[in-house]
Coordinates of C-alpha atoms in Angstrom, one line a residue:
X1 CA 12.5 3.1 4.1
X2 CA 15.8 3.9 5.9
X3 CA 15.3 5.1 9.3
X4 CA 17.8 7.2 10.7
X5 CA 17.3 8.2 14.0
X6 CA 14.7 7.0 16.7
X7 CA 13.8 8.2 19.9
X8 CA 10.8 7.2 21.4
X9 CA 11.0 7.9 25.2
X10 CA 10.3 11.6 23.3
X11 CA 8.7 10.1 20.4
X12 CA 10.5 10.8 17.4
X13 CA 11.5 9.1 14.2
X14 CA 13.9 10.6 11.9
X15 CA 13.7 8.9 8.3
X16 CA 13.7 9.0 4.5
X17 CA 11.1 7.1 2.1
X18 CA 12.9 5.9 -0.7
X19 CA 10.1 4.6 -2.6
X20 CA 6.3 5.3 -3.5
X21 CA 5.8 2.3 -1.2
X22 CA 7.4 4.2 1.5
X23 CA 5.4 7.3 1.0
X24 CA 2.3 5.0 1.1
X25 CA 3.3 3.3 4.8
X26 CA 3.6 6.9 6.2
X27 CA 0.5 8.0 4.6
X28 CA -1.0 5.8 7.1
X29 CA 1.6 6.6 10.1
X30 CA 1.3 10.0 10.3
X31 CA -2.1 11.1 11.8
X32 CA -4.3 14.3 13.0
X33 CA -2.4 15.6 15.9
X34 CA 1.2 14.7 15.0
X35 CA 4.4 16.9 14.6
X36 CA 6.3 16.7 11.0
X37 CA 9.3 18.5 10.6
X38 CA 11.0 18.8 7.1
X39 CA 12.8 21.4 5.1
X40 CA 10.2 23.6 2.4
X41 CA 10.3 26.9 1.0
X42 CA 8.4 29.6 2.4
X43 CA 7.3 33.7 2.0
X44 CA 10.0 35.6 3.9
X45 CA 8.7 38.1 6.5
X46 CA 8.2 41.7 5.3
X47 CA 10.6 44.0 6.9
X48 CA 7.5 46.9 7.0
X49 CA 4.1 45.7 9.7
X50 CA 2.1 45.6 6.7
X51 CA 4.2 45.4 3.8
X52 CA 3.4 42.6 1.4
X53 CA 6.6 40.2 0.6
X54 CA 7.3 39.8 -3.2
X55 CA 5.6 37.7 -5.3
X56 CA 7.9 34.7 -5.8
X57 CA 10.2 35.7 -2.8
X58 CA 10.8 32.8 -1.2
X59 CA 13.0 30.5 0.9
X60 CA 14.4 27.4 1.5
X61 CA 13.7 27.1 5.6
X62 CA 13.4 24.0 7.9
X63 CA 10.2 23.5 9.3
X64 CA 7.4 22.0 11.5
X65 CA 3.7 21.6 11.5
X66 CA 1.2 20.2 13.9
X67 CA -0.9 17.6 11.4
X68 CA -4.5 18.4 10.9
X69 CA -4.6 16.7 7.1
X70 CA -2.2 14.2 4.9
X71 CA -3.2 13.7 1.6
X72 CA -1.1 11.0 -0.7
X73 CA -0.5 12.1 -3.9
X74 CA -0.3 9.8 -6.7
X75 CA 0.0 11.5 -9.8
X76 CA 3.0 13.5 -8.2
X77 CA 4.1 10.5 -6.2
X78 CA 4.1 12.9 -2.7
X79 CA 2.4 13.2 0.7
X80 CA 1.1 16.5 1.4
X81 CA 1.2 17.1 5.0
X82 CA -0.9 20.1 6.2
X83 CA -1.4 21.9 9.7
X84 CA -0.3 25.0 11.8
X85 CA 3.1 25.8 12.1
X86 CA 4.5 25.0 15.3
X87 CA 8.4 25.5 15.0
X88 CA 10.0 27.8 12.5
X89 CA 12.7 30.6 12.3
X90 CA 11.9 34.1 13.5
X91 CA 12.7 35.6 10.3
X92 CA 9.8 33.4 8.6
X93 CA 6.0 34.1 9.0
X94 CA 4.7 31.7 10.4
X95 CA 4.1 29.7 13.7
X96 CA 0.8 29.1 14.3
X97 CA -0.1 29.9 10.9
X98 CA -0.8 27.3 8.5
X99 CA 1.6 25.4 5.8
X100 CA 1.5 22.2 4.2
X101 CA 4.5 20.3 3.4
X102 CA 5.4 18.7 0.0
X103 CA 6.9 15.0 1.0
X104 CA 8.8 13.2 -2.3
X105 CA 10.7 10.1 -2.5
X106 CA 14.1 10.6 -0.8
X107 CA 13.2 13.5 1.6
X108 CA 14.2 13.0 4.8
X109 CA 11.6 13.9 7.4
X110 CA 10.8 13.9 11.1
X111 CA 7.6 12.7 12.6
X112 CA 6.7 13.2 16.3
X113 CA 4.0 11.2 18.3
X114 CA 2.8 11.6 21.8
X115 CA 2.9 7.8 21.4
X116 CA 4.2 5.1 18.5
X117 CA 1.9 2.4 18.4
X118 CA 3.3 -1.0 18.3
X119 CA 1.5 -1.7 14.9
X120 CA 3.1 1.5 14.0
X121 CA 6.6 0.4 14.4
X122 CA 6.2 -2.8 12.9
X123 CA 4.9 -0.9 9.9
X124 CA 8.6 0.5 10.0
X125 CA 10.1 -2.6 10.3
X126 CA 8.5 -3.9 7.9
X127 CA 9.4 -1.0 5.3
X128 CA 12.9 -0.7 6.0
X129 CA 13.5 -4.5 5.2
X130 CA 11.0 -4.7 2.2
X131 CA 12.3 -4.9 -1.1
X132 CA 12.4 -0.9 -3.1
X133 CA 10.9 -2.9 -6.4
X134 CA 7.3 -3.6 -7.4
X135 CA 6.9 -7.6 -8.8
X136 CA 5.0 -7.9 -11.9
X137 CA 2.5 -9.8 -13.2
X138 CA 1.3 -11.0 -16.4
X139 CA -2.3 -12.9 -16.4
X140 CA -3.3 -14.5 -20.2
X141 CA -5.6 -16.7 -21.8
X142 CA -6.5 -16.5 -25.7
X143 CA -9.1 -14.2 -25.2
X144 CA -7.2 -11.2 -23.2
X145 CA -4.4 -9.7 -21.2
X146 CA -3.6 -7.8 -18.2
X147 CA -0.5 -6.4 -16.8
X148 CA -0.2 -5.6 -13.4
X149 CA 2.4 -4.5 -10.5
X150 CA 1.9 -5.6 -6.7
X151 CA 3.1 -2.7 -4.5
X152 CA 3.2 -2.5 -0.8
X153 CA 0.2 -0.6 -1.3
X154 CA -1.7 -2.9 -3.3
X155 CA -2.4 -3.8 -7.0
X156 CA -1.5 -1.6 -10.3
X157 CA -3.8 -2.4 -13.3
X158 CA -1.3 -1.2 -16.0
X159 CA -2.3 -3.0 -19.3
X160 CA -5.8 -4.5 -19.5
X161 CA -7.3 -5.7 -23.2
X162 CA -9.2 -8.7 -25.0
X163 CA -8.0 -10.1 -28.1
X164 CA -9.5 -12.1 -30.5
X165 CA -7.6 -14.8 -31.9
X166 CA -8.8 -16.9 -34.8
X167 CA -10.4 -20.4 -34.0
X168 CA -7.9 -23.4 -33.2
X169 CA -9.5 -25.2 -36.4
X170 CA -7.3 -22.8 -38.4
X171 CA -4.6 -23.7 -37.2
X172 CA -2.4 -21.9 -39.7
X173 CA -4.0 -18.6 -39.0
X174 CA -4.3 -19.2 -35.4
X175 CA -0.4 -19.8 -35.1
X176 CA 0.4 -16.6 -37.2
X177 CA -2.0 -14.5 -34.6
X178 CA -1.1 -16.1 -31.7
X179 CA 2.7 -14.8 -32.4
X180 CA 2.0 -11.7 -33.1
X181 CA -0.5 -11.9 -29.5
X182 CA 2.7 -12.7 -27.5
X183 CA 4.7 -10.1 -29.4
X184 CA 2.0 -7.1 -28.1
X185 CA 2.0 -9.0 -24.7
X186 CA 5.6 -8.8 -24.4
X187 CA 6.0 -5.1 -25.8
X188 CA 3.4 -4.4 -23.1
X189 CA 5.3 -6.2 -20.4
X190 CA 8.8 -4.6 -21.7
X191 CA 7.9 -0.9 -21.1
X192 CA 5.9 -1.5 -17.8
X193 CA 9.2 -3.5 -16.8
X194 CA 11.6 -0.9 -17.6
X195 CA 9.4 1.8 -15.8
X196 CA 9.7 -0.3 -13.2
X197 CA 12.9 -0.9 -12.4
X198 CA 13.3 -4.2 -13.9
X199 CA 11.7 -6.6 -11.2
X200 CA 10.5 -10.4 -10.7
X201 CA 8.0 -11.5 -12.8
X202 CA 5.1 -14.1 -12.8
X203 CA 2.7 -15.2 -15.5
X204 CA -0.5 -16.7 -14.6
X205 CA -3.2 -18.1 -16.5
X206 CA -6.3 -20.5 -18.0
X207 CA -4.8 -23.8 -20.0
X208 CA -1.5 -23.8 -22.0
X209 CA -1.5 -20.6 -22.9
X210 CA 0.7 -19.1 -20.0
X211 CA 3.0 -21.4 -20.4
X212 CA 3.5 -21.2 -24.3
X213 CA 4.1 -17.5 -23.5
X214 CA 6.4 -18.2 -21.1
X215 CA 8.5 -20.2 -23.6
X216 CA 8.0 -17.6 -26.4
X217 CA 9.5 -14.7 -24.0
X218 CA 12.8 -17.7 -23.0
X219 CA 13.4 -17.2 -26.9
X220 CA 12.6 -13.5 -27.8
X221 CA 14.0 -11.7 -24.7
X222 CA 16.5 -13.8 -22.8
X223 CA 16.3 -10.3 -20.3
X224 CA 13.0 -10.2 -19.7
X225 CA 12.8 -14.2 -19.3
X226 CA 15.4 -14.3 -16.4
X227 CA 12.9 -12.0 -14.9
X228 CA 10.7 -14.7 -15.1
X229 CA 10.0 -16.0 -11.4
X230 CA 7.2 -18.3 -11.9
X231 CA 4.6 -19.4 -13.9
X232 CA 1.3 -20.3 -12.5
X233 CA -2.5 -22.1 -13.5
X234 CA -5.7 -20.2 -12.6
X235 CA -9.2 -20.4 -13.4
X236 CA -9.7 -16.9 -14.5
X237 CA -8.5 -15.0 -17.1
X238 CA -7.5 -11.3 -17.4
X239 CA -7.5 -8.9 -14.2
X240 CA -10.1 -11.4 -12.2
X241 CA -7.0 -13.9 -12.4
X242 CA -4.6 -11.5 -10.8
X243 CA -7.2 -11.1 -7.7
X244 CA -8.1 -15.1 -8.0
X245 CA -4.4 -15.7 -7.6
X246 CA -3.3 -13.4 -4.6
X247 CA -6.9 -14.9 -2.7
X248 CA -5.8 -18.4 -3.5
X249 CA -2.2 -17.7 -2.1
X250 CA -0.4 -18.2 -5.6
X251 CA 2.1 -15.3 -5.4
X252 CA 3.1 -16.6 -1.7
X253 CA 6.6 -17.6 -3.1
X254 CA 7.2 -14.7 -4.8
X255 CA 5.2 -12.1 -3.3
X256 CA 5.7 -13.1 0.1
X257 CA 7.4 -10.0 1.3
X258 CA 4.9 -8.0 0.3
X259 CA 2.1 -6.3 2.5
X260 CA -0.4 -6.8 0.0
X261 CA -0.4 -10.4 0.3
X262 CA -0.5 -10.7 4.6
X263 CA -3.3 -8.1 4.3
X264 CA -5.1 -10.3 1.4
X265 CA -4.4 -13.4 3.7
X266 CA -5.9 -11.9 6.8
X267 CA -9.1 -10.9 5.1
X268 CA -9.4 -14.1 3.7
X269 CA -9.1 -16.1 7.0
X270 CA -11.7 -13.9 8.3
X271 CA -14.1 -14.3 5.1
X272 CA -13.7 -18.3 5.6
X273 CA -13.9 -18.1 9.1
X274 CA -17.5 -16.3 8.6
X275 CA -18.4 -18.5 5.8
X276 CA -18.0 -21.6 8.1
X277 CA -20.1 -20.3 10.8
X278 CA -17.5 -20.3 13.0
X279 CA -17.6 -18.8 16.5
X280 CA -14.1 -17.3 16.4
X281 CA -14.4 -14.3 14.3
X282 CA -16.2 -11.2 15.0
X283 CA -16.9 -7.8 13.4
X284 CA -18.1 -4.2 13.8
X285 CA -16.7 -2.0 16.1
X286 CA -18.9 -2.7 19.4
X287 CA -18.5 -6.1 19.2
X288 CA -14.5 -5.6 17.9
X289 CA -14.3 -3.4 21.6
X290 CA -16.3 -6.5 23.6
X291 CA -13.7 -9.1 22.8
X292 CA -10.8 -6.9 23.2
X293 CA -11.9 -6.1 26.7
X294 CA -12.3 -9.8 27.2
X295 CA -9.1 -10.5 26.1
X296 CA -10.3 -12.8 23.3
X297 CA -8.6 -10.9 20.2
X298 CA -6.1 -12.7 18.7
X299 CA -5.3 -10.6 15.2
X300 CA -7.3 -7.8 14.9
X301 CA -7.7 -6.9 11.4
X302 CA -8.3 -2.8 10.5
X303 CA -9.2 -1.0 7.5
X304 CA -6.6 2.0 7.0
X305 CA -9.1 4.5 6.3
X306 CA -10.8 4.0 9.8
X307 CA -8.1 6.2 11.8
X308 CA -7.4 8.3 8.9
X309 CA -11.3 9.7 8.1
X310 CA -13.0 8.8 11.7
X311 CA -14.3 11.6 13.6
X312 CA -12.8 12.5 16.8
X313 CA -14.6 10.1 19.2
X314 CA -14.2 7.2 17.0
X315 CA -11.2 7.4 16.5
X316 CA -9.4 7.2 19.9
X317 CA -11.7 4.9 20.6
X318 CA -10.1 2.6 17.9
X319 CA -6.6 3.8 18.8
X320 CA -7.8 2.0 22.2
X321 CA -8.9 -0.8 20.8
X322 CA -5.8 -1.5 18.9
X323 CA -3.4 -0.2 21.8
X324 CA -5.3 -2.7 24.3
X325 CA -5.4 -5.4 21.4
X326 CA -1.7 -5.5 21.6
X327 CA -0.9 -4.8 25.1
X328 CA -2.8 -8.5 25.6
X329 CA -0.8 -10.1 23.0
X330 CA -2.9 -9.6 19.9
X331 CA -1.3 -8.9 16.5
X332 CA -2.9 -5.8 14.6
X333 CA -3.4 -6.2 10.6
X334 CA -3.9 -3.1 8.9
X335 CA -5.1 -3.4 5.5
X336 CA -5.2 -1.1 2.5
X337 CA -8.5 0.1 1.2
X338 CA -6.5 0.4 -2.3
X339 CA -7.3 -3.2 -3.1
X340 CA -9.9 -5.9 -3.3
X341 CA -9.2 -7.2 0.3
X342 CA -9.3 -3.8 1.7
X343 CA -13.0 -3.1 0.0
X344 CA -14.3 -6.8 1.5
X345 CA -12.8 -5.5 5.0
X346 CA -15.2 -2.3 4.6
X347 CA -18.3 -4.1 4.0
X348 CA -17.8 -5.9 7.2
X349 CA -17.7 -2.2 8.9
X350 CA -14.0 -1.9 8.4
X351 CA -13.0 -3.5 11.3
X352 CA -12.9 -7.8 12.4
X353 CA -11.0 -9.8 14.8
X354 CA -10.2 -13.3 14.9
X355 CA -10.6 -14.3 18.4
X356 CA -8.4 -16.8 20.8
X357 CA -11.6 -18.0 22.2
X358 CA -15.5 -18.0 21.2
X359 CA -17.5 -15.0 22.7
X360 CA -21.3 -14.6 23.8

C-alpha cells in the first residue's frame, strides 16, 4: 500500500493499493458512513430538463460518495464502493444521487473518516511495509498434493489432488511413479509460481517424502529451488497440513510478515487459553464490553465481518468497545473470516479478549 497523503485532524488518507492484499485491508477500513473520493466515469448531464443523455455518453470525472455498501470483488480483483454522491462537478448528474465506485489495483483513492481508529492505522502501517508477493506452499505425502498461497488475506487453495503410487515393495515401479509424481507436483507449483510473481516457497509434509521432493526440484529447476525457503515435517498430509502448520507456528520464519499468521496466532492463544480453563480469556460481546469497562482487556481479538454486516446499534457499540479497548492500552486483532482462524473466531460469537486480569 503506498500512502500518499494523511491528514487526520480532518480525517483523510490519500493512498494507492498496489496489490489484491491492499484491496483486501481497505475492504475492511472503509465502512457505512465514510467519504471515498476517486476518479470514475459517469452519464453527462442532459442539456434539455428532461432529455435522456446518450447511451454510452459518458465521462471520465473525479468523484465522491458517502459509503452505504463495499463489496470485494474477487474474480475482478476490485472493491466496489457504493453510496450517494456527495461531491461532484456541476456539469455531472449527480450529488445526492447514488454511484458506486470501481476500485482496482493501482488506483489512487481518498477515504475520509469522522475518526481513524488506532487499529485502523496500524492496519496501514502494516500494509505499506508488507511484502507486494504471496509466499507459497507446497504440502505432500505419497498419497496427495496441495498447492497453496498465504495472502494477507488468508489462504489460496490452488492445486488440491490424491495420487496413488504403487506399493514400496515394488520398488522398481514405485521409483518410476514417484518421478513422474514430483514431475506433476512441480508443473503444478511452476505455473502457480509464475502467476504469482515468483515468491518464497516452503514444502511441508508426512515422512521423507517432502524432503525427497525438495531434492528432486534442487536438480530439475535450479529456479524454482532457490525459491525454496524451507522445508518442514507435519503430521498431516494435503490441505489439513497447510492449516496444521500455520496453527503449529511452522511458517513463523517465513510467513512472519504476514497478517494471516498474527491473526492465526491470536485465535490460537485464545483457543488454548479456553481449553486450559483459564480465567483470563473471555467471549461474546456482553462479556467482551464488561472487561473493557473494567479495564481488564489486554488484546481484543475481532472477527472482520462484525463491523462490516452488524446492524446499526451493534455496531457502534463495538466501534466503542474497540476505541475504549485501546484508549486503556489494549491491542485490537482483527481477523479474517477468509480462513480457518477467522471461522473458529465466529463460533466463539466473533468477538474474545484476552484479559490483563481474571474477571467475575
Amino acid at each position: 500500500m503506498k500512502i500518499i497523503d494523511k491528514n487526520l485532524k480532518k480525517g483523510i488518507v490519500k493512498l494507492i493499493p498496489e496489490n489484491l492484499d491492499d484491496l483486501w485491508h481497505l475492504y475492511n477500513i472503509i465502512y457505512e458512513g465514510d467519504e471515498v473520493y476517486a476518479r470514475t466515469t459517469r452519464q453527462i448531464k442532459p442539456d434539455e430538463e428532461y432529455g435522456r443523455p446518450k447511451r454510452g455518453e459518458r465521462v471520465s470525472v473525479f468523484l465522491g460518495v458517502k459509503v452505504e455498501k463495499v463489496v470485494w470483488d474477487r474474480t475482478l480483483n476490485r472493491l466496489r464502493v457504493h453510496g450517494a454522491i456527495c461531491q461532484a462537478p456541476e456539469d455531472i448528474a449527480g450529488k445526492g444521487t447514488h454511484h458506486t465506485l470501481n476500485i482496482p489495483v493501482n488506483k489512487p483513492l481518498t477515504i475520509v473518516k469522522e475518526e481513524w481508529k488506532e487499529h485502523h492505522l496500524e492496519r496501514l502501517r502494516r500494509a505499506s511495509e508488507a511484502a507486494s508477493k504471496p509466499i507459497i506452499v507446497v504440502s505432500l505425502d505419497d498419497e496427495e498434493y496441495c498447492i497453496a498461497t498465504f495472502r494477507q488475506f488468508g489462504i489460496e487453495i490452488k492445486v488440491n489432488k490424491r495420487v496413488k503410487l504403487p506399493r514400496k515393495m515394488e520398488s522398481e515401479k514405485r521409483s518410476k511413479a514417484v518421478k513422474e509424481y514430483f514431475k506433476e507436483v512441480l508443473k503444478a507449483l511452476k505455473d502457480v509460481w509464475n502467476a504469482a510473481e515468483k515468491p518464497p516457497i516452503t514444502i511441508i509434509g508426512v515422512g521423507f517424502m517432502k524432503n525427497e521432493f525438495a531434492e528432486f526440484v534442487k536438480n530439475a529447476s535450479p529456479e524454482i529451488a532457490q525459491a525454496v525457503a524451507d522445508v518442514k515435517s507435519v503430521n498431516s498430509s494435503g490441505a489439513a497440513g497447510i492449516y496444521e502448520a500455520l496453527r503449529s507456528g511452522i511458517f513463523s520464519k517465513t510467513l512472519k510478515h504476514m497478517r494471516v499468521v498474527q491473526e492465526a496466532a491470536a485465535v490460537e492463544e485464545l483457543l488454548e487459553a479456553l481449553g486450559k480453563g483459564e480465567r483470563n480469556v473471555t467471549y461474546g460481546l456482553e462479556e467482551v464490553k464488561k472487561a473493557v469497562e473494567l479495564g481488564a482487556v489486554e488484546k481484543l481479538v475481532l472477527a472482520d465481518t462484525m463491523l462490516r454486516e452488524a446492524a446499526d446499534d451493534e455496531r457502534l457499540q463495538i466501534e466503542e468497545i474497540t476505541r475504549k479497548t485501546e484508549m486503556k492500552g489494549g491491542k485490537v486483532v482483527m481477523v479474517s473470516t477468509e480462513h480457518e482462524a477467522g471461522k473458529k473466531l465466529l463460533s466463539l460469537g466473533g468477538i474474545a479478549a484476552l484479559l490483563r486480569f481474571p474477571i467475575e
